Backbone as numpy.savetxt, mean C-alpha at the origin, in Angstrom:
# Nx Ny Nz CAx CAy CAz Cx Cy Cz
-20.57 -2.52 -6.08 -19.27 -1.89 -6.00 -18.34 -2.56 -7.00
-17.89 -1.82 -8.00 -16.94 -2.32 -8.98 -15.54 -1.97 -8.51
-14.78 -2.98 -8.09 -13.43 -2.76 -7.60 -12.48 -3.77 -8.22
-11.27 -3.30 -8.55 -10.25 -4.18 -9.09 -8.88 -3.54 -8.87
-7.85 -4.30 -9.19 -6.48 -3.82 -9.17 -5.98 -3.71 -10.60
-5.06 -2.78 -10.81 -4.40 -2.65 -12.11 -3.11 -1.85 -11.89
-2.34 -1.74 -12.94 -1.13 -0.91 -12.85 -1.51 0.58 -12.84
-0.58 1.40 -12.42 -0.76 2.85 -12.44 -0.43 3.39 -13.83
-1.09 4.49 -14.20 -0.81 5.19 -15.45 -0.62 6.68 -15.16
0.09 7.36 -16.05 0.29 8.81 -15.88 -1.05 9.54 -15.76
-2.06 9.05 -16.44 -3.39 9.68 -16.40 -4.04 9.60 -15.02
-3.47 8.80 -14.11 -4.01 8.69 -12.75 -3.56 9.83 -11.84
-2.78 10.76 -12.38 -2.25 11.86 -11.56 -3.36 12.67 -10.90
-4.46 12.91 -11.59 -5.55 13.69 -11.00 -6.17 12.96 -9.81
-6.36 11.64 -9.91 -6.91 10.88 -8.79 -5.95 10.90 -7.60
-4.64 10.75 -7.86 -3.67 10.80 -6.78 -3.64 12.20 -6.15
-3.69 13.23 -6.97 -3.71 14.60 -6.44 -4.94 14.83 -5.56
-6.10 14.35 -5.98 -7.32 14.49 -5.18 -7.17 13.77 -3.84
-6.57 12.58 -3.86 -6.35 11.83 -2.62 -5.43 12.59 -1.67
-4.39 13.19 -2.21 -3.46 13.96 -1.38 -4.13 15.21 -0.80
-4.94 15.88 -1.58 -5.63 17.08 -1.09 -6.59 16.75 0.05
-7.18 15.56 0.00 -8.18 15.18 1.00 -7.58 14.63 2.29
-6.29 14.26 2.28 -5.72 13.56 3.43 -4.29 14.00 3.71
-4.10 14.96 4.63 -2.74 15.41 4.97 -1.84 14.28 5.46
-2.42 13.25 6.08 -1.62 12.13 6.54 -1.01 11.38 5.35
-1.74 11.29 4.25 -1.21 10.65 3.05 -0.07 11.47 2.47
-0.18 12.79 2.54 0.91 13.66 2.08 2.18 13.32 2.85
2.08 13.20 4.18 3.25 12.84 5.00 3.77 11.45 4.63
2.85 10.51 4.46 3.23 9.13 4.15 3.97 9.04 2.82
3.62 9.89 1.86 4.27 9.87 0.55 5.39 10.90 0.45
5.95 11.29 1.58 7.14 12.13 1.58 6.92 13.59 1.30
5.73 14.11 1.61 5.47 15.53 1.44 5.01 15.91 0.04
4.63 14.96 -0.76 4.16 15.22 -2.11 2.94 16.14 -2.06
3.06 17.34 -2.62 1.99 18.34 -2.54 1.55 18.73 -3.95
0.33 18.37 -4.33 -0.12 18.68 -5.69 -0.43 20.15 -5.92
-0.46 20.94 -4.87 -0.87 22.34 -5.03 0.29 23.32 -5.02
1.52 22.83 -5.16 2.66 23.71 -5.36 2.75 24.04 -6.84
3.55 25.06 -7.22 3.66 25.37 -8.65 4.08 24.18 -9.51
4.86 23.29 -8.97 5.28 22.11 -9.72 4.46 20.87 -9.36
3.37 21.08 -8.63 2.61 19.98 -8.06 2.15 18.93 -9.03
1.50 19.32 -10.12 0.99 18.33 -11.08 2.13 17.51 -11.65
3.21 18.17 -12.00 4.38 17.46 -12.51 5.00 16.55 -11.46
5.00 17.00 -10.22 5.56 16.18 -9.14 4.72 14.93 -8.91
3.41 15.05 -9.01 2.53 13.89 -8.83 2.75 12.90 -9.97
2.82 13.40 -11.19 3.06 12.52 -12.34 4.44 11.85 -12.23
5.44 12.61 -11.77 6.78 12.05 -11.60 6.78 10.99 -10.50
6.00 11.20 -9.44 5.90 10.21 -8.36 5.32 8.89 -8.91
4.30 8.99 -9.74 3.73 7.79 -10.35 4.80 7.08 -11.18
5.53 7.84 -11.98 6.54 7.25 -12.85 7.68 6.61 -12.06
8.14 7.27 -10.99 9.29 6.77 -10.22 8.95 5.70 -9.20
7.76 5.81 -8.58 7.48 4.95 -7.43 6.30 3.99 -7.62
5.45 4.23 -8.57 4.23 3.43 -8.68 4.14 2.62 -9.96
5.23 2.52 -10.66 5.26 1.66 -11.84 6.12 0.45 -11.54
5.80 -0.69 -12.12 6.55 -1.92 -11.81 8.02 -1.80 -12.18
8.83 -2.46 -11.41 10.28 -2.56 -11.67 10.74 -3.88 -11.07
11.98 -4.22 -11.25 12.50 -5.49 -10.78 12.40 -5.72 -9.29
12.39 -4.64 -8.52 12.35 -4.80 -7.06 11.05 -4.31 -6.45
10.00 -4.17 -7.27 8.71 -3.77 -6.72 7.56 -4.27 -7.58
6.47 -4.54 -6.89 5.20 -4.93 -7.50 4.18 -3.94 -6.99
3.57 -3.18 -7.87 2.69 -2.09 -7.45 1.34 -2.22 -8.17
0.26 -2.05 -7.42 -1.08 -2.11 -7.99 -1.93 -0.95 -7.48
-2.59 -0.28 -8.40 -3.58 0.74 -8.04 -4.88 0.02 -7.66
-5.55 0.53 -6.65 -6.89 0.03 -6.29 -7.89 0.96 -6.96
-8.71 0.38 -7.82 -9.70 1.16 -8.58 -11.08 0.78 -8.09
-11.87 1.81 -7.78 -13.23 1.61 -7.28 -14.15 2.52 -8.07
-15.12 1.93 -8.73 -16.07 2.69 -9.55 -15.37 3.66 -10.50
-14.30 3.16 -11.15 -13.62 3.92 -12.19 -12.55 4.90 -11.73
-12.34 5.06 -10.44 -11.33 5.99 -9.94 -10.28 5.26 -9.12
-9.04 5.72 -9.21 -7.99 5.16 -8.36 -8.21 5.72 -6.96
-8.36 4.80 -6.00 -8.63 5.20 -4.61 -7.59 4.66 -3.64
-6.56 4.01 -4.16 -5.54 3.48 -3.25 -4.43 2.77 -3.97
-3.55 2.21 -3.17 -2.37 1.54 -3.69 -1.99 0.40 -2.76
-1.50 -0.68 -3.36 -0.89 -1.78 -2.61 0.41 -2.11 -3.33
1.49 -2.24 -2.57 2.79 -2.48 -3.20 3.63 -3.44 -2.38
4.46 -4.18 -3.09 5.53 -4.95 -2.48 6.81 -4.34 -3.03
7.62 -3.75 -2.16 8.87 -3.12 -2.57 10.02 -3.80 -1.84
11.22 -3.39 -2.17 12.39 -3.97 -1.53 12.45 -5.48 -1.73
11.98 -5.94 -2.88 11.99 -7.38 -3.14 13.43 -7.85 -3.17
13.69 -8.86 -2.38 15.04 -9.40 -2.23 14.98 -10.89 -2.56
15.61 -11.27 -3.65 15.49 -12.64 -4.16 16.36 -13.66 -3.43
17.42 -13.25 -2.78 18.24 -14.24 -2.05 17.43 -14.92 -0.96
16.65 -14.11 -0.23 15.84 -14.66 0.85 14.35 -14.71 0.48
14.01 -14.25 -0.71 12.62 -14.25 -1.21 11.68 -13.49 -0.29
12.06 -12.25 0.02 11.27 -11.40 0.92 10.88 -10.10 0.21
9.89 -9.44 0.79 9.47 -8.14 0.30 8.78 -7.34 1.39
8.75 -6.03 1.23 8.11 -5.10 2.17 6.81 -4.60 1.55
5.72 -4.70 2.29 4.40 -4.36 1.79 3.95 -3.01 2.34
3.28 -2.24 1.49 2.65 -0.99 1.93 1.31 -0.87 1.24
0.43 -0.06 1.83 -0.89 0.15 1.25 -1.47 1.45 1.79
-2.36 2.05 1.02 -3.13 3.20 1.47 -4.43 3.27 0.67
-5.39 3.93 1.28 -6.68 4.20 0.63 -7.07 5.64 0.86
-7.85 6.19 -0.06 -8.42 7.51 0.16 -9.40 7.44 1.33
-9.68 8.58 1.93 -10.63 8.62 3.04 -11.98 8.07 2.63
-12.45 8.44 1.44 -13.79 8.02 0.98 -13.89 6.52 0.73
-12.78 5.86 0.45 -12.81 4.43 0.12 -12.63 3.53 1.33
-12.32 4.11 2.47 -12.07 3.29 3.66 -13.37 2.71 4.21
-13.23 1.55 4.85 -14.38 0.91 5.49 -15.16 -0.04 4.60
-14.66 -0.29 3.39 -15.35 -1.18 2.46 -14.59 -2.48 2.21
-13.50 -2.69 2.92 -12.71 -3.91 2.77 -11.77 -3.91 1.58
-11.64 -2.78 0.89 -10.80 -2.73 -0.31 -9.33 -2.94 0.00
-8.84 -2.36 1.07 -7.41 -2.50 1.39 -7.06 -3.94 1.72
-7.87 -4.59 2.54 -7.59 -5.99 2.90 -7.68 -6.89 1.68
-8.67 -6.67 0.85 -8.82 -7.48 -0.37 -7.67 -7.23 -1.33
-7.28 -5.97 -1.48 -6.14 -5.65 -2.34 -4.85 -6.24 -1.81
-4.66 -6.15 -0.50 -3.46 -6.70 0.13 -3.41 -8.22 -0.04
-4.52 -8.90 0.17 -4.55 -10.35 -0.01 -4.24 -10.72 -1.46
-4.72 -9.93 -2.40 -4.48 -10.20 -3.82 -3.01 -10.03 -4.18
-2.43 -8.91 -3.76 -1.03 -8.65 -4.08 -0.12 -9.65 -3.38
-0.46 -10.04 -2.16 0.33 -11.06 -1.47 0.32 -12.36 -2.26
-0.84 -12.78 -2.73 -0.94 -14.01 -3.52 -0.11 -13.89 -4.81
-0.15 -12.72 -5.43 0.63 -12.50 -6.64 2.13 -12.58 -6.34
2.56 -12.00 -5.23 3.97 -12.04 -4.84 4.42 -13.47 -4.52
3.57 -14.22 -3.83 3.92 -15.60 -3.52 4.00 -16.44 -4.81
3.09 -16.20 -5.74 3.12 -16.92 -7.02 4.39 -16.60 -7.81
4.96 -15.43 -7.55 6.19 -15.00 -8.22 7.45 -15.49 -7.49
7.26 -16.29 -6.44 8.41 -16.89 -5.78 8.81 -16.30 -4.44
8.15 -15.24 -4.00 8.48 -14.71 -2.67 7.94 -15.65 -1.61
8.61 -15.67 -0.46 8.18 -16.55 0.62 7.70 -15.77 1.84
8.30 -14.62 2.12 7.95 -13.85 3.31 7.68 -12.40 2.91
6.51 -11.90 3.34 6.14 -10.50 3.14 6.00 -9.86 4.50
6.56 -8.67 4.64 6.51 -7.93 5.90 5.85 -6.58 5.69
5.26 -6.06 6.75 4.71 -4.71 6.72 4.77 -4.14 8.13
4.64 -2.86 8.23 4.59 -2.20 9.53 3.56 -1.09 9.50
2.88 -0.90 10.63 1.92 0.20 10.74 2.14 0.90 12.08
1.84 2.19 12.11 1.93 2.92 13.37 0.97 2.28 14.36
1.39 2.16 15.61 0.52 1.52 16.60 -0.72 2.36 16.89
-0.70 3.63 16.54 -1.88 4.47 16.73 -2.82 4.41 15.52
-2.66 3.40 14.67 -3.50 3.23 13.49 -4.15 1.84 13.51
-5.18 1.66 14.35 -5.81 0.34 14.45 -6.47 -0.11 13.15
-6.89 0.80 12.30 -7.50 0.41 11.03 -6.48 -0.30 10.14
-5.25 0.18 10.12 -4.21 -0.47 9.33 -3.89 -1.85 9.89
-3.92 -1.98 11.20 -3.71 -3.28 11.84 -4.82 -4.25 11.41
-6.05 -3.77 11.36 -7.18 -4.61 10.96 -7.04 -5.06 9.51
-6.54 -4.19 8.64 -6.30 -4.55 7.24 -5.29 -5.68 7.17
-4.16 -5.50 7.85 -3.10 -6.51 7.83 -3.60 -7.85 8.33
-4.32 -7.82 9.44 -4.83 -9.06 10.03 -5.83 -9.75 9.10
-6.73 -8.98 8.51 -7.74 -9.55 7.60 -7.09 -10.17 6.37
-5.92 -9.66 5.98 -5.22 -10.19 4.81 -4.25 -11.32 5.17
-4.31 -11.78 6.43 -3.51 -12.94 6.83 -2.14 -12.63 7.37
-1.84 -11.38 7.64 -0.54 -10.99 8.19 -0.59 -11.06 9.71
0.32 -11.79 10.30 0.37 -11.95 11.76 1.29 -10.92 12.39
0.87 -10.39 13.54 1.71 -9.44 14.27 2.93 -10.18 14.81
4.09 -9.51 14.72 5.34 -10.12 15.19 6.03 -9.32 16.27
5.71 -8.05 16.42 6.36 -7.27 17.46 6.27 -5.78 17.19
6.74 -5.00 18.16 6.70 -3.55 18.07 8.12 -3.00 18.00
8.35 -2.14 17.02 9.62 -1.43 16.90 9.40 -0.02 17.46
10.10 0.27 18.54 9.88 1.53 19.24 10.45 2.72 18.46
9.64 3.77 18.37 10.03 5.05 17.77 10.68 4.89 16.40
10.17 4.00 15.60 10.78 3.71 14.29 10.55 4.82 13.27
9.34 5.36 13.22 9.02 6.37 12.22 9.03 7.77 12.82
9.41 8.74 11.99 9.37 10.14 12.41 8.70 10.96 11.32
7.65 11.66 11.72 6.98 12.61 10.85 7.08 13.96 11.54
7.85 14.87 10.93 8.12 16.15 11.59 8.92 15.89 12.85
8.45 16.41 13.96 9.14 16.21 15.24 8.58 15.05 16.04
7.57 14.38 15.52 6.90 13.32 16.26 7.39 11.94 15.82
7.66 11.07 16.80 8.10 9.70 16.53 6.96 8.74 16.85
6.91 7.62 16.10 5.84 6.65 16.25 6.41 5.25 16.39
5.81 4.48 17.30 6.12 3.06 17.39 5.41 2.37 16.23
6.01 1.28 15.75 5.48 0.55 14.59 5.32 -0.92 14.96
4.13 -1.46 14.70 3.93 -2.89 14.87 4.22 -3.57 13.54
5.08 -4.58 13.57 5.46 -5.32 12.38 4.58 -6.57 12.25
4.15 -6.84 11.04 3.37 -8.03 10.70 4.09 -8.75 9.57
3.85 -10.04 9.44 4.40 -10.80 8.31 3.43 -11.89 7.91
3.56 -12.26 6.65 2.81 -13.41 6.13 3.77 -14.25 5.31
3.70 -15.55 5.51 4.54 -16.50 4.79 3.72 -17.18 3.70
4.39 -17.60 2.66 3.71 -18.32 1.59 3.04 -19.59 2.12
3.57 -20.13 3.21 3.03 -21.36 3.78 1.90 -21.12 4.78
1.58 -19.86 5.07 0.48 -19.55 5.98 -0.86 -19.88 5.32
-1.90 -20.11 6.12 -3.22 -20.36 5.53 -3.73 -19.15 4.74
-4.55 -19.43 3.75 -5.19 -18.35 2.98 -6.10 -17.55 3.90
-6.09 -16.23 3.78 -7.01 -15.42 4.60 -8.43 -15.48 4.06
-9.35 -15.03 4.88 -10.76 -15.01 4.47 -11.05 -13.90 3.46
-10.19 -12.88 3.40 -10.41 -11.75 2.49 -10.51 -12.25 1.05
-11.56 -11.86 0.36 -11.78 -12.24 -1.04 -10.90 -11.36 -1.92
-10.12 -11.98 -2.77 -9.20 -11.21 -3.63 -9.95 -10.35 -4.64
-9.32 -9.25 -4.98 -9.84 -8.40 -6.05 -9.30 -8.89 -7.39
-10.07 -8.74 -8.46 -9.53 -9.10 -9.77 -8.42 -8.13 -10.18
-7.47 -8.63 -10.96 -6.41 -7.79 -11.51 -6.70 -7.63 -12.99
-6.88 -6.40 -13.42 -7.18 -6.12 -14.84 -5.97 -5.53 -15.53
């Protein structure tokens, strides 16, 4: 399995569109981004440009597996006064179950800590045990449940919050190379 992290490129729009077509939950997670509308291809490329490219308040890495982008790991909302950031991640359905998300998360966390951040936080829906397993494998400890925090359509979801500190022990997850 050839897997690594790298930055996103406009040419990755087809891989992102394929991921969205295969997973309606990912469409909801990315704010309704639909590649099959008349403006879909342009909207996907614009999403990469606006949300998946590095900027002063975000660190974003594409997860590449066997030559295709199959996921994303990001630290956004970077706040330098308190040295904190908010972490998110996703994988395509086909890439799940291979440890890529946990390895990518551990890698990006190490990169963020090396850049001076001290505390990284994330949240996952409590009905998503796979996301909880990713967070735990990457060294993020559960801190509590925020009731009815997220809303998708008419449905509300409780969210379990996790955090990892720069001073926490290294997780067992083997980091992915960054190319």
